[in-house]
Structure formats: C-alpha cells, structure tokens
PDB file of C-alpha atoms in Angstrom:
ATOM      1  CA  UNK A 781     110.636 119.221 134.449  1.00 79.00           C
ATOM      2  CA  UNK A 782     107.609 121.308 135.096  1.00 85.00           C
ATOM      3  CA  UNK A 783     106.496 122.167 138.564  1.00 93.00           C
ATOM      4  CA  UNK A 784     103.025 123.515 140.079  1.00 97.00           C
ATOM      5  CA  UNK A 785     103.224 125.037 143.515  1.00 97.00           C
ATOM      6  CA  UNK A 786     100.321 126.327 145.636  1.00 97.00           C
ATOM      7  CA  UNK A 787     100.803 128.009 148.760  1.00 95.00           C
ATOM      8  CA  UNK A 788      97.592 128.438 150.326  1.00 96.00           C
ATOM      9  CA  UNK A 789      97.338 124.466 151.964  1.00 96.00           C
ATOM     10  CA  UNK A 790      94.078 125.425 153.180  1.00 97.00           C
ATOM     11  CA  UNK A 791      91.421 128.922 153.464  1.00 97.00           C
ATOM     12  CA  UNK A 792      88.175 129.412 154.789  1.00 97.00           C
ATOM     13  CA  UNK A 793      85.626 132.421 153.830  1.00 97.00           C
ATOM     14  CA  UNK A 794      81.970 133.662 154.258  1.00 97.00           C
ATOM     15  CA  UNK A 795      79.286 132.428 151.903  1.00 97.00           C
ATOM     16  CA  UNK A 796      78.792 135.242 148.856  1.00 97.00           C
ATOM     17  CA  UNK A 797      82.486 136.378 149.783  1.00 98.00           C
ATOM     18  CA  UNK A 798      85.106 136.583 146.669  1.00 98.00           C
ATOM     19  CA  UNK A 799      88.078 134.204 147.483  1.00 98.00           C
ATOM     20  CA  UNK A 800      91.130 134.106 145.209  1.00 98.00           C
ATOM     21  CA  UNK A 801      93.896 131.020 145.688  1.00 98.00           C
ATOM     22  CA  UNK A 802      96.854 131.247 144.321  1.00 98.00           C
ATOM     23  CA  UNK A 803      99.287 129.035 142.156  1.00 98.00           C
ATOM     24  CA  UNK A 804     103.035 129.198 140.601  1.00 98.00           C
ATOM     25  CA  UNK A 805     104.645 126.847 138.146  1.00 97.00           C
ATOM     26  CA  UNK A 806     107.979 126.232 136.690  1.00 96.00           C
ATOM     27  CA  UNK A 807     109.015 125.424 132.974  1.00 93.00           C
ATOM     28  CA  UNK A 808     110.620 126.583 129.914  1.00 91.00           C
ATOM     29  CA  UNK A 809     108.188 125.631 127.719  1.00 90.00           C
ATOM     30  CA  UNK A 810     106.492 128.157 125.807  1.00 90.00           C
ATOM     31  CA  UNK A 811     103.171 127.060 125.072  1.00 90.00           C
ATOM     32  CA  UNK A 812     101.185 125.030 127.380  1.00 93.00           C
ATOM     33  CA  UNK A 813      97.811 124.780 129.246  1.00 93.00           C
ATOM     34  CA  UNK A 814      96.454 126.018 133.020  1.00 95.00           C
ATOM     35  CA  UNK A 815      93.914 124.366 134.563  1.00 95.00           C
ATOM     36  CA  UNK A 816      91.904 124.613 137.746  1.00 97.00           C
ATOM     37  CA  UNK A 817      90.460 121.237 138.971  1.00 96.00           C
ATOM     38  CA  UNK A 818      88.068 120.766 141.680  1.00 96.00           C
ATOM     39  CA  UNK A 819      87.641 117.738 143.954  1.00 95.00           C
ATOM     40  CA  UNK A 820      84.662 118.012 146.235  1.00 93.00           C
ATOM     41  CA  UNK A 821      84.414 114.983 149.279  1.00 88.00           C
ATOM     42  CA  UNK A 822      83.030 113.089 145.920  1.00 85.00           C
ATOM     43  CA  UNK A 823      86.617 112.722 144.485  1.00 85.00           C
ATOM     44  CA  UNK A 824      85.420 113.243 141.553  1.00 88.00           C
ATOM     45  CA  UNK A 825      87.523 115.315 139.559  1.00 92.00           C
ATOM     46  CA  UNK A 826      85.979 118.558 137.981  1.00 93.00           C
ATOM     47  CA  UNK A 827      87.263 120.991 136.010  1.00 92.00           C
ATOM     48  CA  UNK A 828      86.969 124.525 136.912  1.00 95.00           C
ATOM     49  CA  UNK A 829      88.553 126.543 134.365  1.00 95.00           C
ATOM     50  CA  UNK A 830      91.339 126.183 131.745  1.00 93.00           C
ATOM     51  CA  UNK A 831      94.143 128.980 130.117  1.00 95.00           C
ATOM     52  CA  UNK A 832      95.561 128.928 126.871  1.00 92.00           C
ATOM     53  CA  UNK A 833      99.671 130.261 127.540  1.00 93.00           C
ATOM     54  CA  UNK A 834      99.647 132.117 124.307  1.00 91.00           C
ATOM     55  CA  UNK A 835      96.306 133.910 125.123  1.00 90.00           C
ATOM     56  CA  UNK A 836      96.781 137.283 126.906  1.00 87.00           C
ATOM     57  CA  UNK A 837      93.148 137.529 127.825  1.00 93.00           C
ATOM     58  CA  UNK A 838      92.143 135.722 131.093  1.00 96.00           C
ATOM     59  CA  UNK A 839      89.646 132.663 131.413  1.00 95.00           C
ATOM     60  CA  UNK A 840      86.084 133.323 132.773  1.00 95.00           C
ATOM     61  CA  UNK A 841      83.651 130.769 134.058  1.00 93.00           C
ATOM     62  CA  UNK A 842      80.653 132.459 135.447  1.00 95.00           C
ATOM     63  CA  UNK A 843      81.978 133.109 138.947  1.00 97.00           C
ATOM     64  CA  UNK A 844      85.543 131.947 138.122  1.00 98.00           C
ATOM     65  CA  UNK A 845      88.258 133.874 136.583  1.00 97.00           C
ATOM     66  CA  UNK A 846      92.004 133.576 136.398  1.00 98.00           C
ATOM     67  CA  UNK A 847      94.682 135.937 136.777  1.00 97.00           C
ATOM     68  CA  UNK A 848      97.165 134.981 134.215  1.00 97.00           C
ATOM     69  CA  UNK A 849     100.901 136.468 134.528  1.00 96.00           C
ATOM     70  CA  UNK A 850     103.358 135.093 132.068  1.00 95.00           C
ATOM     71  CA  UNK A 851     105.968 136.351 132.832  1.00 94.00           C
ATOM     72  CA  UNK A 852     105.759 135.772 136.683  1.00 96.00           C
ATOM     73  CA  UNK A 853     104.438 132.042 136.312  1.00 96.00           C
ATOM     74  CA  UNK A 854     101.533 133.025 137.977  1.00 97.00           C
ATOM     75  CA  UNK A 855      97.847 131.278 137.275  1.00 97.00           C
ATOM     76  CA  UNK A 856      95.171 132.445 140.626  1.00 98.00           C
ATOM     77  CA  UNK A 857      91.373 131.226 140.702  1.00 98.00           C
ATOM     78  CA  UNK A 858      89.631 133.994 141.769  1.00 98.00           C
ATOM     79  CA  UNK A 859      85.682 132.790 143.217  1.00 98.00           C
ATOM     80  CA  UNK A 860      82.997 135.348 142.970  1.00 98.00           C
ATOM     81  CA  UNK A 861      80.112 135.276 145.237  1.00 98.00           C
ATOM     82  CA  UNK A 862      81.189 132.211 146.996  1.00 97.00           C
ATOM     83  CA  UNK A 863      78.756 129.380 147.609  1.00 97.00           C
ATOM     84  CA  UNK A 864      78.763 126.760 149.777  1.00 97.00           C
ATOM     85  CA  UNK A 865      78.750 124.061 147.221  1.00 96.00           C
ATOM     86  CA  UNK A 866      81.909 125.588 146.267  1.00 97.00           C
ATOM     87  CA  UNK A 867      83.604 123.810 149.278  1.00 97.00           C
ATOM     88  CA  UNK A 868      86.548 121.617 147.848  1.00 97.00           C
ATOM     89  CA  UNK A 869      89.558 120.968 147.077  1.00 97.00           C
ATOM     90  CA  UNK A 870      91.235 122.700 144.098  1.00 98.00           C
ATOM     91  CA  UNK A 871      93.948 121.816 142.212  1.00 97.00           C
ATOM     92  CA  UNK A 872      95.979 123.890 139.705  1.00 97.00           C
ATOM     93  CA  UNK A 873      97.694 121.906 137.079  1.00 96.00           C
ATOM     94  CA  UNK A 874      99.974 122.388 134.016  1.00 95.00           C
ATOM     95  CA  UNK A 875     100.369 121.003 130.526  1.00 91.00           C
ATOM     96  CA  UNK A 876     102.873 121.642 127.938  1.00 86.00           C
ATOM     97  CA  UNK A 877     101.572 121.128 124.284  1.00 81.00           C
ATOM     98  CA  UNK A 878     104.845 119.500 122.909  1.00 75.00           C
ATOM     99  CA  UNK A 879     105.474 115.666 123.886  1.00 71.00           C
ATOM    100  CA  UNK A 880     103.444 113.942 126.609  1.00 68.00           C
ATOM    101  CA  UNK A 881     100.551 115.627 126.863  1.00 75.00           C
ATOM    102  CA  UNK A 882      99.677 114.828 130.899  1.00 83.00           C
ATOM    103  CA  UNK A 883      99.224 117.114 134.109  1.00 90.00           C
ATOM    104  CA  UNK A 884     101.617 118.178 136.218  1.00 93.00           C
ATOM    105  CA  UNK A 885      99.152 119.043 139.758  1.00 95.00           C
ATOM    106  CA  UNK A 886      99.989 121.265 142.283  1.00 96.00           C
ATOM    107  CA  UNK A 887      99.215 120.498 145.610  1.00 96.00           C
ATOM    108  CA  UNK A 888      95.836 121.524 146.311  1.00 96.00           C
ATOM    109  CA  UNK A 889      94.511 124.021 148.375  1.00 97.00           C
ATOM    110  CA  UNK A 890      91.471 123.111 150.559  1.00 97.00           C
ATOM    111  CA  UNK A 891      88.728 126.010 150.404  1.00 98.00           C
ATOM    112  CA  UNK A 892      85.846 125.925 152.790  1.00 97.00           C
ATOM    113  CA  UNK A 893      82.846 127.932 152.491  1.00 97.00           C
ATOM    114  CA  UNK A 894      81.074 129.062 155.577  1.00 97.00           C
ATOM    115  CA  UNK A 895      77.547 129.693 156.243  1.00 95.00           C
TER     116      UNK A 895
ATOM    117  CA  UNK B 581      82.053 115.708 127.176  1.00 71.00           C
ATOM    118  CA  UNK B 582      82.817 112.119 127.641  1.00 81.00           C
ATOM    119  CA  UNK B 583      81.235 110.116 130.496  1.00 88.00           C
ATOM    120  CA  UNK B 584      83.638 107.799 132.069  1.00 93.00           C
ATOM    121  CA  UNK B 585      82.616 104.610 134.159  1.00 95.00           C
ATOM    122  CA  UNK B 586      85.160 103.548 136.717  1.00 97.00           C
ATOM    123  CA  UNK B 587      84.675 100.497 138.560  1.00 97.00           C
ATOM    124  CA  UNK B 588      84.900  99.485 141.957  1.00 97.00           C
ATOM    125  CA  UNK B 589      84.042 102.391 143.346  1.00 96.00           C
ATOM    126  CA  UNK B 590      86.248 101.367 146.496  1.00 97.00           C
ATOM    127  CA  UNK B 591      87.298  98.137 147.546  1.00 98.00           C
ATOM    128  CA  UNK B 592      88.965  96.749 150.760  1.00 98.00           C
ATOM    129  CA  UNK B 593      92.000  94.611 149.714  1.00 98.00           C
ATOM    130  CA  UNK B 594      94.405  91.819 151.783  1.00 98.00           C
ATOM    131  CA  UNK B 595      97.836  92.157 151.007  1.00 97.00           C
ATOM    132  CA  UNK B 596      99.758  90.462 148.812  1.00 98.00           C
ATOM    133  CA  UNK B 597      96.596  90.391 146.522  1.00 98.00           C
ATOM    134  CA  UNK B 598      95.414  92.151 144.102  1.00 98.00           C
ATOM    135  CA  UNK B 599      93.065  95.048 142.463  1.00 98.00           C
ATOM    136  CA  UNK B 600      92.560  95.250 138.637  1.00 98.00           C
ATOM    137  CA  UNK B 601      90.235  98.627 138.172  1.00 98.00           C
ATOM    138  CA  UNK B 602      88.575  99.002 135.298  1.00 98.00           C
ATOM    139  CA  UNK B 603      87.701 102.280 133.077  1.00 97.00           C
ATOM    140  CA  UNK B 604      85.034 102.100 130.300  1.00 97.00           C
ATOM    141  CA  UNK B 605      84.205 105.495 127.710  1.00 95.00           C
ATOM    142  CA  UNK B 606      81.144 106.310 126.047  1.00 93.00           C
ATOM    143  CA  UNK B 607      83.330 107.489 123.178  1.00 90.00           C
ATOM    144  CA  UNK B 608      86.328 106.229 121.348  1.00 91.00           C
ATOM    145  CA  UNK B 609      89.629 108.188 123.121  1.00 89.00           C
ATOM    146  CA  UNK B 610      93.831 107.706 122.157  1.00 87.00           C
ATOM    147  CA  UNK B 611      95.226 107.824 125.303  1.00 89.00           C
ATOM    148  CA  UNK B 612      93.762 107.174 128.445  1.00 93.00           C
ATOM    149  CA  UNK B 613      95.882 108.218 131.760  1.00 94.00           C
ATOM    150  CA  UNK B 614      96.212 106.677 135.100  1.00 97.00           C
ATOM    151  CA  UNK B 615      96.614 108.634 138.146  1.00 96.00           C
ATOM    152  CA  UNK B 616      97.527 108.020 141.838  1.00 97.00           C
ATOM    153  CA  UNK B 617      96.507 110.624 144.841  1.00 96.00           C
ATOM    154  CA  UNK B 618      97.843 108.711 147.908  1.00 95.00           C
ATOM    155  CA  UNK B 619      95.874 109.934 151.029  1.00 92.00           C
ATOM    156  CA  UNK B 620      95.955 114.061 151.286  1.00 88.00           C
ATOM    157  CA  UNK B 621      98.342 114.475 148.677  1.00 91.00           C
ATOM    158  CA  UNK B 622      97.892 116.018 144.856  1.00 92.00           C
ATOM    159  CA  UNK B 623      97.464 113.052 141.731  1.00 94.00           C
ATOM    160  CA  UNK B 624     100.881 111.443 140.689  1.00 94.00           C
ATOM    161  CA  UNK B 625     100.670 110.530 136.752  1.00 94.00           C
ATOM    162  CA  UNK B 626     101.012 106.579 136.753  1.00 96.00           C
ATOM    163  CA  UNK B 627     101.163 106.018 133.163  1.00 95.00           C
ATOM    164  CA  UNK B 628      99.672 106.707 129.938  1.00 93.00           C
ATOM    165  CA  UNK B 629      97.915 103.803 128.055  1.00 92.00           C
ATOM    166  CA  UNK B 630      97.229 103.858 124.466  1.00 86.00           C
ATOM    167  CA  UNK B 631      95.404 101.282 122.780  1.00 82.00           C
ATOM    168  CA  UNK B 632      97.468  98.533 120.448  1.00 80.00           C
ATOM    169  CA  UNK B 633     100.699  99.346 122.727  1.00 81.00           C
ATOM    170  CA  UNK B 634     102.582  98.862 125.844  1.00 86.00           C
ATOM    171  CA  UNK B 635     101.916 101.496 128.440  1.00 92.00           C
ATOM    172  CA  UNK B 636     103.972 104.029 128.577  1.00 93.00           C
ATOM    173  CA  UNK B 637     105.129 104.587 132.846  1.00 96.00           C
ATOM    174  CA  UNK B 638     106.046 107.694 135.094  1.00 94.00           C
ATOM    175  CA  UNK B 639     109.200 107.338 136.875  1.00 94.00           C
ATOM    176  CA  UNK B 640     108.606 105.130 140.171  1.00 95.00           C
ATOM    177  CA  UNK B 641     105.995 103.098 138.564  1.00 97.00           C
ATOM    178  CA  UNK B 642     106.704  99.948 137.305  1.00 96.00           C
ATOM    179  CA  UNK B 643     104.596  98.005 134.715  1.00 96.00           C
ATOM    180  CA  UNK B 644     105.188  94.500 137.177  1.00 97.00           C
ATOM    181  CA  UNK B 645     103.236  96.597 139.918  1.00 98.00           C
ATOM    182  CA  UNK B 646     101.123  98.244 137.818  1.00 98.00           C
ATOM    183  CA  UNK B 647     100.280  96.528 134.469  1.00 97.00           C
ATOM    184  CA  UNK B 648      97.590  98.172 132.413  1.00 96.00           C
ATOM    185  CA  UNK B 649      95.635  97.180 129.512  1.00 94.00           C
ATOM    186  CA  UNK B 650      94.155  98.822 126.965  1.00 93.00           C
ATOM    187  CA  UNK B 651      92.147  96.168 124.430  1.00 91.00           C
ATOM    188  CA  UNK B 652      90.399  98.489 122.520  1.00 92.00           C
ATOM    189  CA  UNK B 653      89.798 102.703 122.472  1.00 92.00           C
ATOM    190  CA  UNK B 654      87.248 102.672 124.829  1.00 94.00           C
ATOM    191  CA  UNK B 655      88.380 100.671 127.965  1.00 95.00           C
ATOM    192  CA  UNK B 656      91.239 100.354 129.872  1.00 96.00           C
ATOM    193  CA  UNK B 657      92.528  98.364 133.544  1.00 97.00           C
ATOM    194  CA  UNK B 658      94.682  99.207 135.810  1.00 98.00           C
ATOM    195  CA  UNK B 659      96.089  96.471 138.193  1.00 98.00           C
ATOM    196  CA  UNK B 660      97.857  96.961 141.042  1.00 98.00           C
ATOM    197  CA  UNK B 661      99.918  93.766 142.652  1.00 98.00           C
ATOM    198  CA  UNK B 662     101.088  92.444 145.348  1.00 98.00           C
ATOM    199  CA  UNK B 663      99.329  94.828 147.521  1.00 98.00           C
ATOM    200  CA  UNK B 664     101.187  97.020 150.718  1.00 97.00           C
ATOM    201  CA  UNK B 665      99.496  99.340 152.735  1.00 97.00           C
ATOM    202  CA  UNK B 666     101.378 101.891 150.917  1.00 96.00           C
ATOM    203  CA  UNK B 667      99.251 100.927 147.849  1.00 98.00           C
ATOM    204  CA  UNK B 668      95.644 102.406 149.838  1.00 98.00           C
ATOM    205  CA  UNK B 669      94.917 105.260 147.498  1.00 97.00           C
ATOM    206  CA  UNK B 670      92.617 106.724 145.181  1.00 96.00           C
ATOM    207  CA  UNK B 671      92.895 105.923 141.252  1.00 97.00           C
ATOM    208  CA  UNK B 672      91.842 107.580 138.791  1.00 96.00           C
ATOM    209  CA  UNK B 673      91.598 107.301 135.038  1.00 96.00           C
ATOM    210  CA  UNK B 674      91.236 110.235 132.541  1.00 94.00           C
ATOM    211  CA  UNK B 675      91.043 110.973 128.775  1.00 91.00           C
ATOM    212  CA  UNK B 676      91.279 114.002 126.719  1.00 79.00           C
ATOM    213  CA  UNK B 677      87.770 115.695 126.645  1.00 69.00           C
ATOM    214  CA  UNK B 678      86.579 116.582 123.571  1.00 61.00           C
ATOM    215  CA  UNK B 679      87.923 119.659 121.361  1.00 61.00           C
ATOM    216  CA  UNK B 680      90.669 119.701 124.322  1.00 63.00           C
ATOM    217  CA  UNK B 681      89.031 121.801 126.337  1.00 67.00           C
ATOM    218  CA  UNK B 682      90.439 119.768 128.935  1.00 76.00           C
ATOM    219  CA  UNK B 683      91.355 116.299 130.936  1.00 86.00           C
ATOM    220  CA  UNK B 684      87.510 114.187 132.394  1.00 90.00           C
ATOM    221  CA  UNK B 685      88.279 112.155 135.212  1.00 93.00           C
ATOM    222  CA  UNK B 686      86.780 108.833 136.253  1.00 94.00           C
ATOM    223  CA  UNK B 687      84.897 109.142 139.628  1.00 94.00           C
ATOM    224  CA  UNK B 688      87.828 106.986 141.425  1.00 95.00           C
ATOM    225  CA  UNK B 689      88.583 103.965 143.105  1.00 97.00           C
ATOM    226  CA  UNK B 690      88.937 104.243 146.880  1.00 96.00           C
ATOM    227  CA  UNK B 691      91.734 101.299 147.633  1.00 98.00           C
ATOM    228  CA  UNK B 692      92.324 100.143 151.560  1.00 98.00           C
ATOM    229  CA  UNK B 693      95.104  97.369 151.789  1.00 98.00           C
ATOM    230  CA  UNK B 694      94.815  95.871 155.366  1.00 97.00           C
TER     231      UNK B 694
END
C-alpha cells in the first residue's frame, strides 16, 4: 500500500517570502501521479500542481514548483512570492496509474501567510 | 474543468438518523469518488461509485453505513446511517477532471451529529 507523509504539521512566513513544504511517499509502483491540493477555510478542494513519475522535469504553476526526487520519494511545493491568499491547508497526494485510480493524501501541512 | 454541485452545504443531524448528500456534474464522468476528512485530519477514500454498478468500498467502510448511488453519469449520493458523533465530518465527492490533469472536488458537506 502506498503512503504520503508530510512532516511540516504546520509553518508560518512573511507575505512575498518563498516557502517550500515538504512531502515523502511510499510505493513500488513505477508510474504514478503527485499532486498538491489546497484547502483554504472554504474546504473546497483546489488543486495546486500535479507531477507525472516518469517525467524528469519538475511541475511549474506560476509561483508553484515542485522538487521531484525519484529516487528519494520526495515531491516539495515550493511558494514563490508568498501571498496572503495563499493561507491554507495543503495536501500532497499520490496516485498510481495501474488499478484503482484514487488518492492516497498525506496529512496536510497548515501554511499561514503573514502580513 | 468540470463544475461539481454538492448539496447540503452543511447540515446539523440527530443521531440515529440520517444524511443522504448529493453530487450533481455539468459533464458526463465514470467514476465518481467519495471522501471522508474527519475533523483536522487528511481525506480517507470512502468508495468509488461508478454508474450501472455496486460501489466499490475502502476498507472500514461499509456499504450498510454508507450506501451510495449512482443512477446515471452525472450524479451520485452518498448516505450515511444511523448517525454517531463519530460520523461529524466533511464529505466530499470528486471526479476525474478532464484530460486527467487531475481529481475536482465538490465544495463539501459540513456534517454535525448531536
């Protein structure tokens, strides 16, 4: 079974400061999906950025990138130029492209922006 | 992407009763999913419903707690009985967005059992 761990329960940073959470998963698959969700005090469910496993070059979203290691297991959301609508919680979360296709979630790390 | 309506968007509940929460898509989907995130924890997979079949359910759930339809490919309910106080949580239904680029999320259901 596949596992997402994140670390970080909960950071805080300056407006327009770069923040970077991390996450670590478990599996033996091969080829499968990363994800970054974000869940602002809406609960709604957003998604941030996703990774393609068999791509070597990292995702970019405007001000969001990942750091992709294979071979560690290692997917981190790093924020550029934080904002204070960025304030949320984020969720890294795993899908393997053989069988059920549903998300495995990590924990969630709660990020607060500060004016 | 898909635009998902997801109905009520919180609801106060006795126990013993019970909550049937519906999803509806703009779009025609395969599967839709059913998720749990009990208060201040991550979402829990509940089951995956496709439409002219039984639900398929996670470990720990239980169809006779949690029966689900799915009548056609745009809409889908999730029901949960016999309602505990261990029940008050947030559900949430998603589908595959379009092309894959990833899962869209209903906006959630806020449940309190008292």
């Amino acid at each position: 079974a596949q596992t997402v761990t994140q670390s970080q329960p909960e950071m805080s940073v300056q407006e327009a400061e770069t923040v970077t959470l991390s996450c670590t998963y478990d599996t033996s698959e091969n080829n499968y999906y990363l994800f970054w969700y974000k869940q602002p005090p809406s609960r709604q469910m957003i998604l941030v950025i996703r990774q393609e496993a068999y791509k070597q070059q990292n995702a970019t979203e405007n001000r969001f990138s990942v750091n992709f290691q294979k071979a560690a297991k290692s997917f981190s959301l790093k924020i550029s130029d934080s904002q204070l609508g960025d304030t949320a919680m984020y969720f890294c979360a795993f899908m393997k492209l053989q069988g059920a296709q549903k998300l495995v979630f990590g924990q969630g790390t709660r990020l607060t922006i500060n004016p | 992407s898909a635009v998902i309506s997801q109905k009520p968007s919180r609801d106060i509940c006795q126990r013993g009763t019970s909550l049937t929460i519906q999803c509806q898509v703009d779009s025609q989907v395969t599967m839709m999913f059913w998720y749990r995130q009990q208060p201040g924890q991550s979402l829990t997979l509940i089951a995956t419903a496709n439409q002219g079949s039984e639900a398929t359910y996670e470990s720990g759930f239980v169809i006779d707690k949690f029966p689900i339809s799915r009548p056609n490919l745009t809409f889908s309910t999730l029901t949960v009985s016999n309602l505990s106080p261990e029940d008050s949580s947030i559900y949430l239904c998603s589908i595959e967005g379009r092309n894959f680029y990833g899962y869209t999320f209903g906006s959630g259901t806020r449940l309190t059992v008292v």
